[in-house]
Coordinates of C-alpha atoms in Angstrom, one line a residue:
X272 CA -9.4 -4.5 24.1
X273 CA -8.0 -0.9 23.8
X274 CA -5.8 0.0 26.6
X275 CA -5.2 3.6 25.8
X276 CA -7.5 6.6 26.1
X277 CA -5.7 9.0 23.2
X278 CA -8.4 10.6 21.0
X279 CA -8.9 9.5 17.6
X280 CA -11.4 9.8 14.8
X281 CA -11.5 5.8 14.1
X282 CA -12.1 3.1 16.1
X283 CA -9.2 1.2 17.6
X284 CA -8.2 -2.2 16.1
X285 CA -9.4 -4.7 19.1
X286 CA -7.6 -7.4 20.4
X287 CA -9.4 -10.7 19.4
X288 CA -11.4 -11.8 22.3
X289 CA -10.9 -15.5 23.6
X290 CA -13.2 -17.6 21.3
X291 CA -16.0 -20.2 22.4
X292 CA -15.1 -24.1 22.7
X293 CA -14.7 -25.5 19.0
X294 CA -14.5 -22.0 17.2
X295 CA -10.8 -21.5 16.1
X296 CA -8.8 -18.5 16.3
X297 CA -6.5 -19.5 13.6
X298 CA -7.4 -21.0 10.2
X299 CA -4.4 -22.3 8.1
X300 CA -5.1 -23.0 4.8
X301 CA -3.0 -25.3 2.7
X302 CA -3.6 -25.2 -1.2
X303 CA -2.6 -28.1 -3.1
X304 CA -2.9 -29.6 -6.6
X305 CA -1.6 -33.3 -7.2
X306 CA 0.4 -33.6 -3.8
X307 CA -0.4 -37.1 -2.7
X308 CA 3.0 -37.5 -1.7
X309 CA 3.7 -34.8 0.4
X310 CA 0.3 -33.6 1.7
X311 CA 0.3 -36.3 4.7
X312 CA 3.6 -35.6 6.3
X313 CA 3.2 -31.6 5.7
X314 CA -0.2 -31.6 7.5
X315 CA 0.8 -34.1 10.2
X316 CA 3.9 -31.9 11.0
X317 CA 2.0 -28.8 10.8
X318 CA -0.4 -30.0 13.1
X319 CA 2.2 -31.4 15.7
X320 CA 3.7 -28.0 15.5
X321 CA 0.4 -26.0 16.3
X322 CA -0.7 -28.3 18.9
X323 CA 2.5 -28.0 20.7
X324 CA 3.2 -24.3 20.1
X325 CA 0.0 -22.7 19.7
X326 CA -1.9 -21.2 22.3
X327 CA -5.2 -20.8 20.9
X328 CA -7.8 -23.1 19.2
X329 CA -6.9 -23.5 15.3
X330 CA -7.9 -25.2 12.4
X331 CA -5.9 -26.8 9.2
X332 CA -8.0 -26.7 5.8
X333 CA -6.5 -28.5 2.7
X334 CA -7.9 -26.8 -0.2
X335 CA -7.6 -29.1 -3.2
X336 CA -7.5 -27.5 -6.5
X337 CA -8.9 -29.7 -8.6
X338 CA -6.2 -32.3 -8.1
X339 CA -6.3 -35.3 -10.5
X340 CA -4.6 -37.9 -8.4
X341 CA -5.0 -39.4 -4.9
X342 CA -4.8 -35.8 -3.3
X343 CA -8.5 -35.7 -2.5
X344 CA -8.4 -39.3 -0.8
X345 CA -5.4 -38.3 1.1
X346 CA -7.0 -35.0 2.3
X347 CA -10.1 -37.1 3.5
X348 CA -8.1 -39.5 5.5
X349 CA -6.4 -36.7 7.2
X350 CA -9.5 -34.9 8.2
X351 CA -10.8 -38.2 9.4
X352 CA -7.7 -38.8 11.7
X353 CA -7.2 -35.3 12.8
X354 CA -9.8 -33.3 14.7
X355 CA -8.5 -29.8 13.6
X356 CA -8.1 -30.8 10.0
X357 CA -10.8 -30.4 7.1
X358 CA -10.6 -30.9 3.4
X359 CA -12.4 -28.7 0.8
X360 CA -12.7 -29.7 -2.8
X361 CA -12.8 -27.3 -5.8
X362 CA -13.2 -28.3 -9.2
X363 CA -11.2 -25.5 -10.9
X364 CA -7.7 -24.7 -10.6
X365 CA -6.0 -21.7 -9.0
X366 CA -4.2 -20.8 -5.5
X367 CA -6.0 -17.4 -5.4
X368 CA -9.1 -19.2 -6.1
X369 CA -8.8 -21.7 -3.4
X370 CA -7.6 -19.1 -0.8
X371 CA -10.6 -16.8 -1.5
X372 CA -13.1 -19.4 -1.3
X373 CA -11.8 -20.9 1.9
X374 CA -11.3 -17.6 3.4
X375 CA -14.5 -16.2 2.5
X376 CA -16.1 -19.1 4.1
X377 CA -14.2 -19.4 7.2
X378 CA -15.3 -18.4 10.9
X379 CA -11.7 -17.8 12.4
X380 CA -10.7 -14.2 13.1
X381 CA -7.3 -14.9 11.7
X382 CA -6.6 -16.7 8.6
X383 CA -3.3 -17.7 7.1
X384 CA -1.8 -19.8 4.1
X385 CA 1.4 -21.8 3.9
X386 CA 2.9 -23.7 0.8
X387 CA 2.6 -27.6 1.0
X388 CA 6.4 -27.9 0.9
X389 CA 6.7 -26.4 4.5
X390 CA 9.9 -24.3 2.9
X391 CA 9.4 -21.9 5.6
X392 CA 10.5 -22.8 9.4
X393 CA 7.4 -23.0 11.2
X394 CA 8.8 -21.4 14.2
X395 CA 7.9 -18.1 12.4
X396 CA 4.1 -19.0 12.4
X397 CA 3.3 -17.5 16.0
X398 CA 5.1 -14.3 15.1
X399 CA 3.4 -14.1 12.1
X400 CA -0.4 -14.2 13.3
X401 CA 0.5 -12.6 16.7
X402 CA 0.2 -8.9 15.2
X403 CA -3.0 -9.8 14.0
X404 CA -4.5 -11.4 16.9
X405 CA -3.2 -8.4 19.2
X406 CA -4.9 -5.9 17.2
X407 CA -1.7 -4.3 16.0
X408 CA -1.7 -5.0 12.3
X409 CA -4.0 -6.0 9.6
X410 CA -2.0 -8.4 7.3
X411 CA 1.4 -10.2 7.9
X412 CA 3.7 -11.9 5.7
X413 CA 6.9 -13.7 6.0
X414 CA 9.8 -12.3 4.3
X415 CA 12.9 -14.0 2.7
X416 CA 14.6 -10.6 1.7
X417 CA 14.7 -9.3 5.2
X418 CA 18.1 -9.0 6.5
X419 CA 17.8 -11.0 9.4
X420 CA 16.2 -13.9 6.9
X421 CA 18.2 -17.2 6.4
X422 CA 17.4 -18.4 3.0
X423 CA 18.8 -21.3 0.9
X424 CA 18.0 -21.3 -2.5
X425 CA 19.7 -21.2 -6.0
X426 CA 21.0 -17.8 -7.7
X427 CA 18.1 -18.2 -10.3
X428 CA 15.3 -18.0 -8.2
X429 CA 17.1 -15.6 -6.0
X430 CA 17.5 -13.2 -9.1
X431 CA 13.9 -13.9 -10.2
X432 CA 12.4 -12.9 -6.6
X433 CA 14.4 -9.8 -6.3
X434 CA 14.0 -8.6 -9.7
X435 CA 9.9 -9.2 -9.0
X436 CA 10.0 -7.0 -5.8
X437 CA 12.2 -4.1 -7.3
X438 CA 9.4 -4.4 -10.5
X439 CA 6.5 -3.7 -7.8
X440 CA 8.3 -1.0 -6.1
X441 CA 9.1 0.7 -9.4
X442 CA 5.7 0.5 -10.9
X443 CA 3.1 0.2 -7.9
X444 CA 5.1 1.9 -5.2
X445 CA 4.7 -1.2 -3.1
X446 CA 6.8 -1.1 0.2
X447 CA 6.7 -4.5 1.3
X448 CA 9.6 -6.3 0.7
X449 CA 8.4 -10.0 -0.7
X450 CA 5.4 -10.5 -2.2
X451 CA 5.7 -14.4 -3.1
X452 CA 6.7 -15.8 -0.1
X453 CA 3.9 -18.7 0.6
X454 CA 3.7 -17.8 4.4
X455 CA 0.6 -14.9 4.8
X456 CA -2.1 -14.0 7.2
X457 CA -4.8 -11.8 7.4
X458 CA -7.5 -10.7 9.7
X459 CA -10.9 -11.9 8.7
X460 CA -12.6 -8.3 8.8
X461 CA -9.8 -7.1 6.6
X462 CA -10.0 -9.9 4.2
X463 CA -14.0 -9.5 3.6
X464 CA -13.4 -6.1 2.7
X465 CA -10.5 -6.6 0.4
X466 CA -11.2 -10.1 -1.4
X467 CA -14.1 -8.9 -3.6
X468 CA -11.4 -6.4 -5.1
X469 CA -9.2 -9.0 -6.1
X470 CA -9.5 -10.5 -9.5
X471 CA -6.4 -12.7 -10.0
X472 CA -7.3 -16.3 -8.8
X473 CA -3.7 -17.5 -9.8
X474 CA -0.3 -17.0 -8.1
X475 CA -0.6 -13.1 -8.6
X476 CA -3.3 -13.4 -5.7
X477 CA -1.0 -12.7 -3.2
X478 CA 0.6 -9.7 -4.7
X479 CA -2.6 -7.8 -5.8
X480 CA -4.1 -8.4 -2.1
X481 CA -0.9 -6.7 -0.8
X482 CA -0.9 -3.8 -3.1
X483 CA -4.7 -3.2 -2.6
X484 CA -4.2 -3.5 1.3
X485 CA -1.3 -0.9 1.3
X486 CA -3.4 1.5 -0.8
X487 CA -6.1 1.2 1.4
X488 CA -4.2 2.2 4.3
X489 CA -3.8 -1.3 6.0
X490 CA -0.8 -2.1 8.4
X491 CA 1.4 -5.3 6.9
X492 CA 3.9 -6.7 9.3
X493 CA 6.9 -8.5 7.9
X494 CA 8.3 -11.3 9.7
X495 CA 12.1 -12.6 8.5
X496 CA 11.7 -16.2 7.6
X497 CA 14.3 -19.3 7.6
X498 CA 13.4 -20.6 4.1
X499 CA 14.7 -23.4 2.4
X500 CA 13.9 -24.1 -1.6
X501 CA 12.1 -26.9 -2.4
X502 CA 13.8 -28.7 -5.6
X503 CA 11.0 -30.4 -6.6
X504 CA 8.7 -27.3 -6.9
X505 CA 5.8 -27.9 -9.5
X506 CA 5.8 -24.2 -10.3
X507 CA 6.3 -23.5 -13.7
X508 CA 8.5 -20.2 -13.4
X509 CA 8.5 -18.6 -17.1
X510 CA 4.4 -18.8 -17.0
X511 CA 4.2 -17.6 -13.3
X512 CA 6.3 -14.8 -14.3
X513 CA 4.6 -13.8 -17.4
X514 CA 1.0 -14.0 -15.4
X515 CA 2.4 -11.7 -12.7
X516 CA 3.7 -9.1 -15.2
X517 CA 0.3 -9.2 -16.6
X518 CA -1.0 -8.5 -13.4
X519 CA 1.2 -5.9 -12.1
X520 CA 0.0 -4.0 -15.7
X521 CA -3.8 -4.5 -14.8
X522 CA -3.4 -3.4 -11.4
X523 CA -1.2 -0.3 -12.0
X524 CA -3.8 0.7 -15.0
X525 CA -6.5 0.3 -12.4
X526 CA -4.7 2.5 -9.9
X527 CA -3.7 5.0 -12.2
X528 CA -7.2 5.5 -13.9
X529 CA -9.0 5.1 -10.5
X530 CA -11.2 2.2 -11.3
X531 CA -10.5 0.6 -7.9
X532 CA -12.6 2.4 -5.4
X533 CA -9.8 2.3 -2.4
X534 CA -10.7 6.1 -1.3
X535 CA -13.7 4.4 0.1
X536 CA -11.5 2.1 2.0
X537 CA -8.9 4.6 3.2
X538 CA -7.7 3.5 6.7
X539 CA -11.4 1.7 7.6
X540 CA -9.8 -0.9 9.9
X541 CA -8.4 1.0 13.0
X542 CA -7.3 4.0 14.5
X543 CA -4.9 5.9 13.1
X544 CA -2.7 8.7 14.5
X545 CA -2.7 10.5 11.4
X546 CA -6.6 10.7 11.6
X547 CA -6.4 12.3 15.3
X548 CA -7.2 16.2 15.7
X549 CA -4.7 17.4 17.9
X550 CA -4.5 21.2 18.6
X551 CA -1.4 22.6 17.6
X552 CA 0.1 19.6 15.8
X553 CA 0.1 20.4 11.7
X554 CA -1.0 17.4 9.7
X555 CA 1.5 16.2 7.1
X556 CA 3.8 18.7 7.6
X557 CA 7.0 16.7 7.5
X558 CA 5.8 14.8 4.2
X559 CA 4.6 18.3 2.7
X560 CA 7.9 19.8 3.2
X561 CA 9.8 16.7 1.5
X562 CA 7.6 17.0 -1.5
X563 CA 7.5 20.9 -1.6
X564 CA 11.4 20.7 -1.4
X565 CA 11.8 17.6 -4.0
X566 CA 9.4 20.1 -6.6
X567 CA 11.3 23.0 -5.7
X568 CA 14.7 21.8 -6.8
X569 CA 13.2 20.5 -9.9
X570 CA 11.3 24.0 -10.6
X571 CA 14.6 25.7 -9.9
X572 CA 16.6 23.8 -12.4
X573 CA 13.7 24.3 -15.2
X574 CA 13.6 28.0 -14.3
X575 CA 17.4 28.4 -14.8
X576 CA 17.5 26.3 -18.2
X577 CA 14.4 28.4 -19.3
X578 CA 16.4 31.6 -17.8
X579 CA 19.5 30.7 -20.0
X580 CA 17.4 29.9 -23.1
X581 CA 15.5 33.3 -23.0
X582 CA 18.5 35.4 -22.4
X583 CA 19.9 34.6 -25.6
X584 CA 17.4 36.7 -27.5
X585 CA 15.6 39.0 -24.7
X586 CA 17.1 41.3 -21.8
X587 CA 17.3 39.8 -18.1
X588 CA 14.1 41.1 -16.7
X589 CA 12.1 39.5 -19.7
X590 CA 13.9 36.4 -19.4
X591 CA 13.5 36.2 -15.8
X592 CA 9.5 37.1 -16.3
X593 CA 9.0 34.5 -18.9
X594 CA 11.1 31.6 -17.0
X595 CA 9.3 32.2 -13.9
X596 CA 5.9 32.6 -15.3
X597 CA 6.3 29.0 -17.0
X598 CA 7.9 27.5 -14.1
X599 CA 5.5 28.6 -12.0
X600 CA 2.7 27.1 -13.4
X601 CA 4.5 23.8 -13.7
X602 CA 5.4 24.2 -10.0
X603 CA 2.0 24.8 -8.9
X604 CA 0.4 21.8 -10.7
X605 CA 3.4 19.6 -9.5
X606 CA 2.8 20.9 -5.8
X607 CA -1.0 20.6 -6.0
X608 CA -0.7 16.7 -7.0
X609 CA 2.8 15.6 -5.3
X610 CA 2.8 17.6 -2.3
X611 CA -0.7 18.5 -1.2
X612 CA -2.2 15.4 -2.5
X613 CA -4.8 17.3 -4.7
X614 CA -6.3 14.8 -7.2
X615 CA -8.8 15.6 -10.2
X616 CA -9.6 18.7 -12.3
X617 CA -11.7 20.4 -9.9
X618 CA -10.5 23.5 -8.5
X619 CA -7.2 23.5 -10.8
X620 CA -7.9 26.9 -12.5
X621 CA -8.4 28.5 -9.0
X622 CA -5.5 26.8 -7.9
X623 CA -3.7 28.2 -10.9
X624 CA -4.8 31.7 -10.3
X625 CA -3.8 31.8 -6.7
X626 CA -0.4 30.1 -8.0
X627 CA 0.2 33.2 -10.3
X628 CA -0.2 35.5 -7.3
X629 CA 2.3 33.7 -5.5
X630 CA 4.2 33.8 -8.7
X631 CA 4.0 37.9 -8.9
X632 CA 5.3 37.6 -5.6
X633 CA 8.2 35.6 -6.4
X634 CA 8.5 38.0 -9.5
X635 CA 9.0 41.1 -7.3
X636 CA 11.6 39.4 -5.4
X637 CA 13.7 38.3 -8.0
X638 CA 13.1 41.5 -10.4
X639 CA 14.1 43.6 -7.1
X640 CA 17.1 41.5 -6.7
X641 CA 18.0 42.3 -10.4
X642 CA 17.5 45.9 -10.1
X643 CA 19.5 45.9 -7.2
X644 CA 22.3 44.3 -8.7
X645 CA 22.0 46.6 -12.2
X646 CA 22.1 49.8 -9.5
X647 CA 25.1 48.3 -8.2
X648 CA 27.2 47.6 -11.2
X649 CA 26.6 48.6 -14.9
X650 CA 27.4 45.4 -16.6
X651 CA 27.1 42.3 -14.1
X652 CA 28.7 39.0 -15.7
X653 CA 25.7 35.9 -16.2
X654 CA 27.3 34.0 -13.5
X655 CA 26.7 36.8 -11.0
X656 CA 23.1 37.3 -12.1
X657 CA 22.5 33.7 -11.6
X658 CA 24.0 34.0 -8.2
X659 CA 21.8 36.6 -7.2
X660 CA 18.7 34.7 -8.7
X661 CA 19.2 31.6 -6.8
X662 CA 19.6 33.5 -3.6
X663 CA 16.3 35.5 -4.4
X664 CA 14.5 32.2 -5.3
X665 CA 15.5 30.5 -1.9
X666 CA 13.7 33.5 -0.4
X667 CA 10.7 33.4 -2.6
X668 CA 10.5 29.4 -2.1
X669 CA 10.1 29.8 1.8
X670 CA 7.3 32.3 1.2
X671 CA 5.8 30.1 -1.6
X672 CA 5.5 27.1 0.7
X673 CA 3.8 29.0 3.4
X674 CA 1.1 30.8 1.2
X675 CA 0.6 27.4 -0.5
X676 CA 0.1 25.8 2.5
X677 CA -1.9 28.3 4.2
X678 CA -3.7 29.8 1.4
X679 CA -3.9 27.9 -2.0
X680 CA -3.8 24.3 -0.6
X681 CA -5.0 24.7 3.0
X682 CA -5.9 21.9 5.3
X683 CA -9.6 21.2 5.7
X684 CA -11.4 21.4 9.1
X685 CA -12.7 18.4 10.5
X686 CA -16.3 19.3 10.2
X687 CA -15.8 19.9 6.6
X688 CA -13.8 16.7 5.8
X689 CA -16.9 14.4 6.9
X690 CA -16.3 13.9 10.4
X691 CA -19.4 15.6 11.6
X692 CA -22.3 14.8 9.0
X693 CA -24.3 17.7 7.7
X694 CA -27.8 18.2 8.9
X695 CA -30.1 15.9 6.8
X696 CA -27.0 14.2 5.0
X697 CA -26.7 10.6 6.3
X698 CA -23.6 8.8 6.6
X699 CA -23.3 6.1 4.1
X700 CA -21.6 2.9 4.4
X701 CA -20.0 0.0 2.6
X702 CA -20.6 -3.5 3.7
X703 CA -19.0 -6.7 3.0
X704 CA -20.0 -9.6 5.1
X705 CA -20.0 -8.3 8.7
X706 CA -17.3 -5.9 8.2
X707 CA -18.2 -2.2 7.5
X708 CA -16.0 0.8 5.7
X709 CA -17.7 4.1 6.3
X710 CA -18.4 6.3 3.4
X711 CA -18.2 10.3 4.2
X712 CA -21.0 12.3 2.9
X713 CA -20.3 14.0 -0.4
X714 CA -20.4 17.9 -0.1
X715 CA -20.2 20.6 -3.0
X716 CA -16.5 21.6 -2.1
X717 CA -15.2 17.9 -2.2
X718 CA -15.1 17.8 -5.8
X719 CA -12.5 21.0 -5.8
X720 CA -10.3 19.4 -3.0
X721 CA -10.2 15.4 -3.1
X722 CA -8.3 15.5 0.3
X723 CA -11.6 16.0 1.9
X724 CA -12.8 13.2 4.0
X725 CA -9.3 11.5 3.9

């Protein structure tokens, strides 16, 4: 249960309550395909470990992916011998399909899975699921790439794994460190919201789920693991890598085009300090400052290049005005999208008009500086002009940020952001199973500033 009384606009993630007799807290899925040899030792070892170390009721579910050998019979014998073990038979292959099927039907509040080879040391299992039970996190993953992880595997697999995670970071802005370690867990309420959005049914299932979870504002807990490579692994590396890259392209395109409704899921699973309305505490100031500084540096370089080019055929005042005008339009567009998070075309013309007013103020500062320089010396050299312009632009930059934040892209009050419904406009909800994600009412102003309701 929640133990703090600090204000928040979202309900806190709840510590999972003690369940009744016979209802497991944890359901560990072991997806298998033609694993008649390894399945028995794996499940018995996992069962013994959970019985000895796990303080809650648990279940082990063997998900048979259309095996053609004796795997189905081995799984049935294990289910008959061990009370906490059950077996599920699927007539189609696909690890993602198996996990989706079992997780969607499970009654356990925490869902996990691990590979049948048990490459990951089982001592990491309790640290993996503890943050989900306590309500601290929404998903948890084992990481072989953390500094404190101890991993034994060949150079080829090490290179492939690190390259793949670099691709995810560069293309999908993923922040988790290891997408493919077969050792993950998720809260059932979170799974019921995310799983309908995950399309892949194979090995890319994990990556797609994690990317969507991150974009939806879920907290992902990472556990350093001890991991020993299985030399007899039946995973086809080339085919898997190809399918993963196709998945990266598909998800990246969906995120870029906005076809995934992640804005409807933004942080629906628990209290987030960023959503709390605290008097006197500016929202997102640090992030906006960083974004504004990056855009400002690039804009200044762009401006100086333009000025140098225009100065070839025009006087200093004309070159300054033209360079500042072009760079100001680009600066406003970049800050609109990157610094203040405004997406879509709504309000773009108004923002550019306000940006031009800010540009006028900057023009007055820089032009005044050039006029003062001309009054001080009749023929200033080019380097002196640039130095004066840089100083003037620094002053104009500070003023520009303040005007952007307070006037052009102001923070929307909570009552306009959907926290307090308008009379006669009911709240809307998306419901998957027993998990509910609130949809904010649509206001006319929302089209001009998509940050409303975030």
